[in-house]
Short mmCIF file of C-alpha atoms and ligand atoms in Angstrom, two decimals:
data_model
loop_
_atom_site.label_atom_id
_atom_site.label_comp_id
_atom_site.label_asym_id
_atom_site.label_seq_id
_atom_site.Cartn_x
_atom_site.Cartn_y
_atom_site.Cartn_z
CA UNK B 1 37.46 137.72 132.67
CA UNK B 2 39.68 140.18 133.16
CA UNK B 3 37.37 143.08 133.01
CA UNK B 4 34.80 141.54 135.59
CA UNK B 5 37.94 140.85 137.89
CA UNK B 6 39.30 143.93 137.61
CA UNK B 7 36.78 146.87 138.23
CA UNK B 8 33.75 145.51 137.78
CA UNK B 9 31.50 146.25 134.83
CA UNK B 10 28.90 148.76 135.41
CA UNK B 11 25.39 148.40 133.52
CA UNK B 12 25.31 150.90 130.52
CA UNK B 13 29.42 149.77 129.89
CA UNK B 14 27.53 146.07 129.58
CA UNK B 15 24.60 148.03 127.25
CA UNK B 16 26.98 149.60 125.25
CA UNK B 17 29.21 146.04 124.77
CA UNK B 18 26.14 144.47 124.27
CA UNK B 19 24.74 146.72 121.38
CA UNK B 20 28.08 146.93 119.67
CA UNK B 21 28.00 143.31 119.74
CA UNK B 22 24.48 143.13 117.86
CA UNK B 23 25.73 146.00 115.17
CA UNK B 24 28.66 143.57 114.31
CA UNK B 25 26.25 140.63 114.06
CA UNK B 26 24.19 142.96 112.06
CA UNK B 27 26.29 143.92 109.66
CA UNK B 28 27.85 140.69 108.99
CA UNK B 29 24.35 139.39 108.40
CA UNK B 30 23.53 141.85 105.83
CA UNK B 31 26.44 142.09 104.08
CA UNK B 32 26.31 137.93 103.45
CA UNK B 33 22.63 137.95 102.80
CA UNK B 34 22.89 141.26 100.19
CA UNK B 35 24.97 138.70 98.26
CA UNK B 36 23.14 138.48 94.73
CA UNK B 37 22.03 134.36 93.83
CA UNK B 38 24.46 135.34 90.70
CA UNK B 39 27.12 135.02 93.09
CA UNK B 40 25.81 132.13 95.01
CA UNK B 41 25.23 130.29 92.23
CA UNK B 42 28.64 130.68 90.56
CA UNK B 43 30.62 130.10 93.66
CA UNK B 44 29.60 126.99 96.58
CA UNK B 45 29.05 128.42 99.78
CA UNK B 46 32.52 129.79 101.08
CA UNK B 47 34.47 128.12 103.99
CA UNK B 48 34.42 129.26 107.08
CA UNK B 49 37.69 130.46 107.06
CA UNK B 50 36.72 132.77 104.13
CA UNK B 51 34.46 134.58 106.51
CA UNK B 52 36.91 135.32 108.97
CA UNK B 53 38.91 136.90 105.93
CA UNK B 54 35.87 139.15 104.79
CA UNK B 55 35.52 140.45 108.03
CA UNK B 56 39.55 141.40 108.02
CA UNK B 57 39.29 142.47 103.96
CA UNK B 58 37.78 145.93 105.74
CA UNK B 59 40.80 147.30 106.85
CA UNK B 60 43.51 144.92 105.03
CA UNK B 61 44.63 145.97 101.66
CA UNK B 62 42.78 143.92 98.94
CA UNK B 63 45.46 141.68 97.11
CA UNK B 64 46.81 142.81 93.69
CA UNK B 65 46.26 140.93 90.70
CA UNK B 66 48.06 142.35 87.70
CA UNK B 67 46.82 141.46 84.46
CA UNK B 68 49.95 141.40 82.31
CA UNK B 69 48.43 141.61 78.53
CA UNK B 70 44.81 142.53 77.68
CA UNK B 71 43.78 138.86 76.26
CA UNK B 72 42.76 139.91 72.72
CA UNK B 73 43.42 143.44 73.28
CA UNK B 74 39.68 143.21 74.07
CA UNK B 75 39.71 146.07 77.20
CA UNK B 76 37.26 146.52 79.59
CA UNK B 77 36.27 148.39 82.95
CA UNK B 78 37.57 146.21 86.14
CA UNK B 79 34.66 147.15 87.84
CA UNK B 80 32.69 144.98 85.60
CA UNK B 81 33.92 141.96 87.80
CA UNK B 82 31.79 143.96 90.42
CA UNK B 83 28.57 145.33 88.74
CA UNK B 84 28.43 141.95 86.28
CA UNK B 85 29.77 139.32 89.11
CA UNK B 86 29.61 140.48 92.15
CA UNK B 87 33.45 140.24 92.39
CA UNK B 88 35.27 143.02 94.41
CA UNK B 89 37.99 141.46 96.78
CA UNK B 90 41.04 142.06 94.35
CA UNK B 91 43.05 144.98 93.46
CA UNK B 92 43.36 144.41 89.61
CA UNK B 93 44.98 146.54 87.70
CA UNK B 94 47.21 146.60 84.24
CA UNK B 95 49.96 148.69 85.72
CA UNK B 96 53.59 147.11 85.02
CA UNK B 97 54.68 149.75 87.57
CA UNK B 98 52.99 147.83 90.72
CA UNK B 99 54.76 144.34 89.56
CA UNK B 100 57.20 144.21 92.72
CA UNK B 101 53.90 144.61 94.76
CA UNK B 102 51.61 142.49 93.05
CA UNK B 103 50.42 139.29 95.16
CA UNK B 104 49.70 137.67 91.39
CA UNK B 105 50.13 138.15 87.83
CA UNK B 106 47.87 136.94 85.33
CA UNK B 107 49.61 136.29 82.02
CA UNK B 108 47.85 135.39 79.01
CA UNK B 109 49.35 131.98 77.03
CA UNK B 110 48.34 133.59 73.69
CA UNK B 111 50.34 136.88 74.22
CA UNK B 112 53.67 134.88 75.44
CA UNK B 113 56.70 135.48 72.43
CA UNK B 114 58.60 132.33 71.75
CA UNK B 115 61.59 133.47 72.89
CA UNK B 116 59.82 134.61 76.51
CA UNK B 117 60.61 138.28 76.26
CA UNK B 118 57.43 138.81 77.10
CA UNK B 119 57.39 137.55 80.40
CA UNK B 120 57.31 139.32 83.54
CA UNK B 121 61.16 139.85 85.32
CA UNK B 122 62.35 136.46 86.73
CA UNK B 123 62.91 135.63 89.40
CA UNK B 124 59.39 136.25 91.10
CA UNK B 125 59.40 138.59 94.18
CA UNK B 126 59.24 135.22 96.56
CA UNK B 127 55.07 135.95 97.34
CA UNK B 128 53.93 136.13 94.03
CA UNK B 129 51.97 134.01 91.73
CA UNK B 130 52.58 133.49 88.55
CA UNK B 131 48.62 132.50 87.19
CA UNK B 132 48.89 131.31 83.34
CA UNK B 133 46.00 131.79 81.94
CA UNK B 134 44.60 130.33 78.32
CA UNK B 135 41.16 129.12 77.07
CA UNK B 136 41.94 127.49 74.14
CA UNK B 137 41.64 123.71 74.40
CA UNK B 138 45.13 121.65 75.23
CA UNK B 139 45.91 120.18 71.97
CA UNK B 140 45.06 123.87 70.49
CA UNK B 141 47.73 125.65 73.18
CA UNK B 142 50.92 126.57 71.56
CA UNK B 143 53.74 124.67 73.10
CA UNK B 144 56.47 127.09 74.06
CA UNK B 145 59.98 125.78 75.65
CA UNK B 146 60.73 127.35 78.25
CA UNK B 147 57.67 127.81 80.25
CA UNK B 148 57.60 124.65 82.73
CA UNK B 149 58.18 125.50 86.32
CA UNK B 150 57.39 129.03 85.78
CA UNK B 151 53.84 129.23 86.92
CA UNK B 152 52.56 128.88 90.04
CA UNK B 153 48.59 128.31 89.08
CA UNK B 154 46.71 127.21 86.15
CA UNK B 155 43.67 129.08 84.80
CA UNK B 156 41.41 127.61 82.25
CA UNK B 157 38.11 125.56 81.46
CA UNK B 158 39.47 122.57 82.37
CA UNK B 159 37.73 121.35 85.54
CA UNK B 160 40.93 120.07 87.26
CA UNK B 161 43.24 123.35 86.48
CA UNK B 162 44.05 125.09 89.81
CA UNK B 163 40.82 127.63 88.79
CA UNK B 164 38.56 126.21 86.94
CA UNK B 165 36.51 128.72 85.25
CA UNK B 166 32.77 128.05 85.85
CA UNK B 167 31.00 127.37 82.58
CA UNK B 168 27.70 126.61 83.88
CA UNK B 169 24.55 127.77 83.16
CA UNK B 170 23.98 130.68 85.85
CA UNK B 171 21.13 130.72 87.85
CA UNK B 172 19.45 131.82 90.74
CA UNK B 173 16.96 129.19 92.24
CA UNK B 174 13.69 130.84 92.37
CA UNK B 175 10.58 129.10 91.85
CA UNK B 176 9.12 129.98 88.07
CA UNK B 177 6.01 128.23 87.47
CA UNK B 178 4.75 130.07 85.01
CA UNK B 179 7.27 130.24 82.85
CA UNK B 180 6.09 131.03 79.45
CA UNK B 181 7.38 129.62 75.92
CA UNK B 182 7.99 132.69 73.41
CA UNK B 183 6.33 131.69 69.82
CA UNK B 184 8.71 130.44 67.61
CA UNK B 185 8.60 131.02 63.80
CA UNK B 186 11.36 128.79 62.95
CA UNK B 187 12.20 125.06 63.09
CA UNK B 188 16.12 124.63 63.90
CA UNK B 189 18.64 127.57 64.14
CA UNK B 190 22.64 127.37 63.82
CA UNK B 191 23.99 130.48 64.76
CA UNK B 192 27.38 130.17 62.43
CA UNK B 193 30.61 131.42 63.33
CA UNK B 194 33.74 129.89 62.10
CA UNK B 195 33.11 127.51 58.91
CA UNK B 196 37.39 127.41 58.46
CA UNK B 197 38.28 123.89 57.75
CA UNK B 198 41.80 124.13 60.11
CA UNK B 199 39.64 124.84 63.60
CA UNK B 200 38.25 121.19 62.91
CA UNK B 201 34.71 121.41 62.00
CA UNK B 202 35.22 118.38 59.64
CA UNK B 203 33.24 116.10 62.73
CA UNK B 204 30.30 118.88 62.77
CA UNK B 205 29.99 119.39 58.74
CA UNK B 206 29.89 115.66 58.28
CA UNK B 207 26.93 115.50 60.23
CA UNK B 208 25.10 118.83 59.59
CA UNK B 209 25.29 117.83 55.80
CA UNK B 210 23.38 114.80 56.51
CA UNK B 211 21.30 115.92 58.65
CA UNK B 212 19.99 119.14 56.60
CA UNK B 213 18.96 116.71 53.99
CA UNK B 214 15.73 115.88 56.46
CA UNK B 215 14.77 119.02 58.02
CA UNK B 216 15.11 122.71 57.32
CA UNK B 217 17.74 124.42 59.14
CA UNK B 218 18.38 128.46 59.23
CA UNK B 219 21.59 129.67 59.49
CA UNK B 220 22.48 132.91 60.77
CA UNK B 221 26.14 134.07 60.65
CA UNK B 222 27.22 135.67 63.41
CA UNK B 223 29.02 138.39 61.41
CA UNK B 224 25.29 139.23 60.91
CA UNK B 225 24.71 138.57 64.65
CA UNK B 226 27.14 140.65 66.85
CA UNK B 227 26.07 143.48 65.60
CA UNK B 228 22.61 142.96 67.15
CA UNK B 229 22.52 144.51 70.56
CA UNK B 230 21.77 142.31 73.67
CA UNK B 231 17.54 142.20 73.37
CA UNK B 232 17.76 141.61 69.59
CA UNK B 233 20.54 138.78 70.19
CA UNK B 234 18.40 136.56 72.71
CA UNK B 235 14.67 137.68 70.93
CA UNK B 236 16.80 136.22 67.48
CA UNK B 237 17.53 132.73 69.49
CA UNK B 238 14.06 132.81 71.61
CA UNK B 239 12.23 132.53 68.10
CA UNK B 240 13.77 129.34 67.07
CA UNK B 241 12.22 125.99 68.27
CA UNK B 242 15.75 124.16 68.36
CA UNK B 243 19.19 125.48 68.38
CA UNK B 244 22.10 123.97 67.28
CA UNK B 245 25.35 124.00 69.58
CA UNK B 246 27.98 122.33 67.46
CA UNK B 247 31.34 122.40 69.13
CA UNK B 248 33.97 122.88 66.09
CA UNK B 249 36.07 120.66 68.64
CA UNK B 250 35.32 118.12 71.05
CA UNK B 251 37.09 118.52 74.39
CA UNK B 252 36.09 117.43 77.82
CA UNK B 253 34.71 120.45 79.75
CA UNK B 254 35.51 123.08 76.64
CA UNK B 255 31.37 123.53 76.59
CA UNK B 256 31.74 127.42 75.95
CA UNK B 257 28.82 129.30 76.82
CA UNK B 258 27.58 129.18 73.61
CA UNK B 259 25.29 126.37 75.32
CA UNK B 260 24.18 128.38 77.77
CA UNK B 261 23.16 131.21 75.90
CA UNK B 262 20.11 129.51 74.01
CA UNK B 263 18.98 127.84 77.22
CA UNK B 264 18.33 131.12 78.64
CA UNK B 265 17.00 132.26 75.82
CA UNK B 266 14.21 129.65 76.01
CA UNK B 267 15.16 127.28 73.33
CA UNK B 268 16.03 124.01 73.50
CA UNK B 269 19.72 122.97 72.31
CA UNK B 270 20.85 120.52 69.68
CA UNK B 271 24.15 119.18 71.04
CA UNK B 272 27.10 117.72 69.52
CA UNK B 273 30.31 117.60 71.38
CA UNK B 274 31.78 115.97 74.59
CA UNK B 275 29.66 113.10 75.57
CA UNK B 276 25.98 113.68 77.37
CA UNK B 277 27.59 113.43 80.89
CA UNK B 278 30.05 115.86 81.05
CA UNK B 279 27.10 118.29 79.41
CA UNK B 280 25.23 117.60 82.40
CA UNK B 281 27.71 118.60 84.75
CA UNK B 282 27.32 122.29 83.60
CA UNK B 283 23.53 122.55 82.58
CA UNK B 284 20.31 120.31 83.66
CA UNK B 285 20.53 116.98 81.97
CA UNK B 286 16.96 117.23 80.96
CA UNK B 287 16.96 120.93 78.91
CA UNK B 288 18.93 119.90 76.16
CA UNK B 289 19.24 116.83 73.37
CA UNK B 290 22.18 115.01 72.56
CA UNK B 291 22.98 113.93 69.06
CA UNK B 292 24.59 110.97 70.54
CA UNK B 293 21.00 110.05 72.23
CA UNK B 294 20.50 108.74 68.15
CA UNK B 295 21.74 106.72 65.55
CA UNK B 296 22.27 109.01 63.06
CA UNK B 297 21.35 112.18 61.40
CA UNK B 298 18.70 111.05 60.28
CA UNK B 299 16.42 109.99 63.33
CA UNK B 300 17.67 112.76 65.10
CA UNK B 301 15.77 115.32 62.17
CA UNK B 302 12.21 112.54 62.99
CA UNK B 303 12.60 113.34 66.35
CA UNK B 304 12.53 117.18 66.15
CA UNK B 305 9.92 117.31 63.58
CA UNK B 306 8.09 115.18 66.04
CA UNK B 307 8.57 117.40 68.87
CA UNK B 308 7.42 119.88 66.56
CA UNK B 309 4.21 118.37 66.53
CA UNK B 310 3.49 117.36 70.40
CA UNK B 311 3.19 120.44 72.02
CA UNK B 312 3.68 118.82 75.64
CA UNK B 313 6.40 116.66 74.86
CA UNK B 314 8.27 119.51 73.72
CA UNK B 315 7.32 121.80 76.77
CA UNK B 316 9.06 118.87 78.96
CA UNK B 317 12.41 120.73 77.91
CA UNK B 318 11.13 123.42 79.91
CA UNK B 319 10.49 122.15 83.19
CA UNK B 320 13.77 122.54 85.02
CA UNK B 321 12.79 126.21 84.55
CA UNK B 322 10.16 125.79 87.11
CA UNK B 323 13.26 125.74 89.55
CA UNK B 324 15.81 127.81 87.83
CA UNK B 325 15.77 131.28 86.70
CA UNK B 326 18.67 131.73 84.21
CA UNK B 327 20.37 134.52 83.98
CA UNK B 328 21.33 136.27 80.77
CA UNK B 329 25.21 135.74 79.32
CA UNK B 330 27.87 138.08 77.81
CA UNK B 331 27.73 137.66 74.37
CA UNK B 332 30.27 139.91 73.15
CA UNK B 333 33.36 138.27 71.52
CA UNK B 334 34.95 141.08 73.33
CA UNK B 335 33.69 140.27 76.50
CA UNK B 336 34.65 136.65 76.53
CA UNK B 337 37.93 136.88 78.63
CA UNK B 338 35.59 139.10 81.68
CA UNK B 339 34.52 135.62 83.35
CA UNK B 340 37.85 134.13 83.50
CA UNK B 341 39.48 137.48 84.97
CA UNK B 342 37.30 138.26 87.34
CA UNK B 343 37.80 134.63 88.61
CA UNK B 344 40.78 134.69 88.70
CA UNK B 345 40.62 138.14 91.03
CA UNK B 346 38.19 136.17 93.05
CA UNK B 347 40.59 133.34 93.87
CA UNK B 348 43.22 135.26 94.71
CA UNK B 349 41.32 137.04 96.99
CA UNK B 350 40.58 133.40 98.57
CA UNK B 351 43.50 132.49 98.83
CA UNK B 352 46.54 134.51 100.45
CA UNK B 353 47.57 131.67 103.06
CA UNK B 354 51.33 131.65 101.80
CA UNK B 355 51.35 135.70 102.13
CA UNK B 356 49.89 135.87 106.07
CA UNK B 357 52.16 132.95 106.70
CA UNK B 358 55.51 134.95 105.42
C1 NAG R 1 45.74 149.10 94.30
O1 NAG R 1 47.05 148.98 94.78
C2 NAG R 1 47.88 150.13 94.54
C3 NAG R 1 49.28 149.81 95.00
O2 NAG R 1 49.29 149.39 96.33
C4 NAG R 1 47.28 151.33 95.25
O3 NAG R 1 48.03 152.47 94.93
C5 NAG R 1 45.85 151.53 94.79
O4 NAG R 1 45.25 152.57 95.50
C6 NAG R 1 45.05 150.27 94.98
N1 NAG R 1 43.73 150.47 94.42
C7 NAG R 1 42.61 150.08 95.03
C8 NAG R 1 41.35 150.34 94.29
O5 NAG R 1 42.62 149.53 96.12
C1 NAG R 2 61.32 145.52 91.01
O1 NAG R 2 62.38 145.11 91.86
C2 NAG R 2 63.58 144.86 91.18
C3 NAG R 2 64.59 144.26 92.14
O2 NAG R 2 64.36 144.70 93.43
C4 NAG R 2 64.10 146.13 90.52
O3 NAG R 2 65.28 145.90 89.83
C5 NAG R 2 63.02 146.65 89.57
O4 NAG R 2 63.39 147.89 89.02
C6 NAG R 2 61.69 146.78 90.25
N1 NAG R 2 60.68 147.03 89.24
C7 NAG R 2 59.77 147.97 89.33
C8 NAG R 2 58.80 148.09 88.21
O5 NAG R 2 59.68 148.71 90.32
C1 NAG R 3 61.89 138.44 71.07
O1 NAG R 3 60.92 138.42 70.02
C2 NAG R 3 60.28 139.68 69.78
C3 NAG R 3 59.24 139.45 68.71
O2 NAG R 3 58.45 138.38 69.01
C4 NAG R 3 61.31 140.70 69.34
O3 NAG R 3 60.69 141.93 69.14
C5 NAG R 3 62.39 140.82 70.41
O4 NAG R 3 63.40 141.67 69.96
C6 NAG R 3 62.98 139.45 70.75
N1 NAG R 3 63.87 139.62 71.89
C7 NAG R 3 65.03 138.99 72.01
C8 NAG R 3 65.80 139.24 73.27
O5 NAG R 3 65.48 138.25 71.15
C1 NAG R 4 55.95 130.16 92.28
O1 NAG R 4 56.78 129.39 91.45
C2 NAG R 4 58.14 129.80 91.45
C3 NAG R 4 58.86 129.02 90.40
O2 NAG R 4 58.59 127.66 90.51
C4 NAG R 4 58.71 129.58 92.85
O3 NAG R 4 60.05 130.00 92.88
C5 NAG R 4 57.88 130.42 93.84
O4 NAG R 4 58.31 130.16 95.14
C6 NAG R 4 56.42 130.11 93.72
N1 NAG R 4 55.71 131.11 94.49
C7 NAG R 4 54.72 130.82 95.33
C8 NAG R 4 54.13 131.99 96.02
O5 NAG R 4 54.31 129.69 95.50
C1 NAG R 5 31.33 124.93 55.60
O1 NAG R 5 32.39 124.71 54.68
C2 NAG R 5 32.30 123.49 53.95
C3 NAG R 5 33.49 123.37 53.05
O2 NAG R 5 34.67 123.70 53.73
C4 NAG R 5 31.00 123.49 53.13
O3 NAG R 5 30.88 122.25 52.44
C5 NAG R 5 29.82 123.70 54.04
O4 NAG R 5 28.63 123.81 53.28
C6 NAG R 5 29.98 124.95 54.88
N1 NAG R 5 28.89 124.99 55.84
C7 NAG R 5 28.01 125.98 55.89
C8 NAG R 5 26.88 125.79 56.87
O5 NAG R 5 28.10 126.98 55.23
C1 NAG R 6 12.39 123.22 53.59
O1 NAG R 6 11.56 124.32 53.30
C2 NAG R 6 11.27 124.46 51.94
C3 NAG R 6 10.49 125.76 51.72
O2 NAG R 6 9.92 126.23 52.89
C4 NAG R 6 10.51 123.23 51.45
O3 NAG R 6 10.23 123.36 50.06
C5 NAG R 6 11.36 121.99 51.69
O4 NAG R 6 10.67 120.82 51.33
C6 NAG R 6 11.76 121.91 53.15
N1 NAG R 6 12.70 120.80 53.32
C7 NAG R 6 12.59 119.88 54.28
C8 NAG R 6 13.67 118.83 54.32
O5 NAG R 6 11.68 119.86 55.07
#
C-alpha cells in the first residue's frame, strides 16, 4: 500500500517486482519437486510450516547435531546422509570442541560407562538436546542408574520414541508392470548370522529344526556373505525362491531391514517374528508369508513346495511391485547406524521451535 500511496509505481518497477516474484516461485518449485521419491517416501509430506523454514535454511545457519561416539566405531562420511538420503539440513559433526554450540547431541546408549563419565558436561547449555540414541530392543538395553531425566529425545525403532527410525521398505511409487522374476536355482535360503544361544534364537531353532525335516533349506553364513560386494549380495538372495527372515528376538516394531532386503531383491520372505500386523505396517501385507498364517512347521514346508509348483500362485507375491519400485538397502554391518543418524540430523533440522522462541 504504501508504495502505491507514496510515489506511485511506474511500469518496468511493477515488471521488475513482478519477475522477481515468478523467480522466487520458480525456485521454490524446483527445489521441492527435485526432491528424489527416496525422500518422499521415507518422510510424509512436510508441514507447512516446514516450508517456511526451508525457504529461511538459505541464509540461517543449519543446526548442529554432534554425534558424541561413533556407534560401533563404524565411521562414515556425513555427506552420506545427503548422497544416500537426501538429508542435508543439519550441521553434523563429531567435534567435542563445538559442544557449547551444538543445538543437539546424539549419544549412543551402548558407548555410555556405568559410572556416566562418558557423558557430555552437565548441565546442558539451556537450548540443547540431549537425543539418546540405541537400537537394541528394550529388554536388550543396558539399564544404567543415573540416566533418567537426562535426555531430552528418544531415538530408536520403536514407533512411539520421539524419532522413530523408519524401517520400511523404501520405495518410490512408479508404475512397474513388467516386472520380471529372476530364475531361481534354489528352494528356501537362510542367510545365517548369529547362531549364539544367549541372543535368544531358542524360539527360531525350535522351529527351523522342524521345519528342515520337510523341505531343503540352504544356509549361507553371512561371514561368507559380507564379503560379497553389493551386486553379488542381492544376485545371492534374487536366486532363492523363499527367504527366511527369522528374528533371533521378537519385539514389536524391531523388524530390521533384514526384511526388506530380500523383498527388493525379488524374493519372497519367510517370516517369523512380531505378529503379521505389525509386519504390515512396514512392508505390503501381501509380499511376504507369515509362519503364524500355519499350524506348524510342517504345513508351512507343503505350502512352499506347493508354491513351488504353481507358477501363478507364486507370482501373486509379486504384484505389489506393479506399484512399487523398491529401492536397494545398506547392507553393510558397518553401515547400519547411517539411517538412524541421518534421521536424527533430519529432525533436528525440523524442529528448532524452542531455539527461535529463546
Ligand atoms: C558447522 O558449524 C561450525 C560451528 O558453527 C562451523 O564452523 C562450520 O563451518 C559448520 N559447517 C557447515 C558445513 O555448515
Ligand atoms: C563450554 O562452556 C563451559 C561453561 O561456559 C566451559 O567451562 C567449557 O570450557 C566450554 N567447553 C568448550 C568445549 O568450549
Ligand atoms: C569411569 O569408568 C571408566 C572406565 O569405564 C574409567 O576409565 C574412569 O576412570 C572412571 N571414572 C571415574 C570418575 O570413576
Ligand atoms: C533437556 O532436558 C534437560 C534436563 O531435563 C533440561 O534441563 C533442558 O531444559 C531440556 N532442554 C530442552 C531444550 O528442552
Ligand atoms: C544353531 O545352534 C544350535 C545349538 O546351539 C544347533 O542345534 C543348530 O543346528 C544351529 N543351527 C544352525 C542352522 O546351524
Ligand atoms: C533335500 O535334497 C536332497 C538332495 O538334493 C534329497 O536327497 C533330499 O530328499 C531332500 N530333502 C527334502 C526334505 O526334500
Amino acid at each position: 500500500m504504501s508504495i502505491i500511496n507514496g510515489k506511485g509505481i511506474s511500469l518496468p518497477h511493477l515488471a521488475v517486482i513482478i519477475a522477481f516474484g515468478c523467480l522466487i516461485c520458480l525456485t521454490i518449485y524446483s527445489y521441492w519437486s527435485s526432491i528424489p521419491a527416496l525422500y518422499t517416501a521415507l518422510y510424509p509430506a512436510p508441514a507447512p510450516k516446514d516450508k517456511q523454514h526451508f525457504l529461511s535454511d538459505v541464509t540461517e545457519d543449519k543446526p548442529i547435531l554432534l554425534l558424541w561416539d561413533w556407534p560401533g566405531n563404524y565411521r562414515f562420511d556425513f555427506s552420506d546422509c545427503k548422497t544416500i538420503y537426501n538429508i542435508d539440513s543439519c550441521n553434523l559433526t563429531d567435534d567435542r570442541s563445538l559442544y557449547n554450540d551444538s543445538d543437539a547431541v546424539l549419544i549412543f546408549h551402548e558407548a555410555i560407562s556405568w559410572n556416566l563419565s562418558s557423558l557430555p558436561p552437565s548441565p546442558h547449555p539451556p537450548f540443547q538436546k540431549w537425543i539418546w540414541f540405541h537400537v537394541e530392543p528394550p529388554t536388550k538395553i543396558k539399564k544404567i542408574p543415573g540416566l533418567e531425566n537426562l535426555f531430552n529425545l528418544t531415538l530408536s525403532y520403536k514407533q512411539d520414541a520421539d524419532i522413530p527410525v523408519q524401517m520400511s521398505l523404501i520405495t518410490s511409487k512408479k508404475p512397474n508392470e513388467e516386472f520380471v522374476i529372476l530364475k531361481k536355482d534354489k528352494l528356501v535360503c537362510w542367510f545365517l548370522s548369529k547362531n549364539d544361544s544367549s541372543t535368544g534364537v531358542g524360539t527360531r531353532n525350535k522351529f527351523y529344526q522342524e521345519f528342515s525335516k520337510y523341505i531343503n533349506v540352504t544356509v549361507i553364513k553371512t561371514a561368507y556373505v559380507k564379503f560379497l560386494d553389493y551386486y553379488n549380495y542381492y544376485q545371492t538372495m534374487a536366486r532363492c525362491k523363499f527367504y527366511l527372515v527369522f528374528q533371533n528376538s521378537i519385539y514389536n516394531d524391531y523388524i530390521t531391514d533384514k526384511l526388506s532386503r530380500p523383498l527388493a531383491a525379488g524374493t519372497v520372505p519367510v517370516v517369523l517374528g512380531p505378529p503379521r500386523k505389525n509386519y504390515a505396517n512396514f512392508v505390503p501385507a501381501e509380499s511376504f508369508i507369515h509362519v503364524n498364517d500355519f499350524p506348524d512347521a510342517k504345513s508351512l514346508a507343503e505350502y512352499l513346495l506347493q508354491l513351488d509348483k504353481d507358477k501363478d500362485a507364486y507370482r501373486k507375491y509379486f504384484d505389489w511391485r506393479k506399484h512399487l519400485n523398491p529401492t536397494l538397502h545398506l547392507i553393510q554391518q558397518t553401515q547400519e547406524f547411517i539411517l538412524p543418524i541421518c534421521t536424527a540430523c533430519d529432525y533436528v533440522a525440523r524442529h528448532r521451535e524452542y531455539k527461535e522462541e529463546s
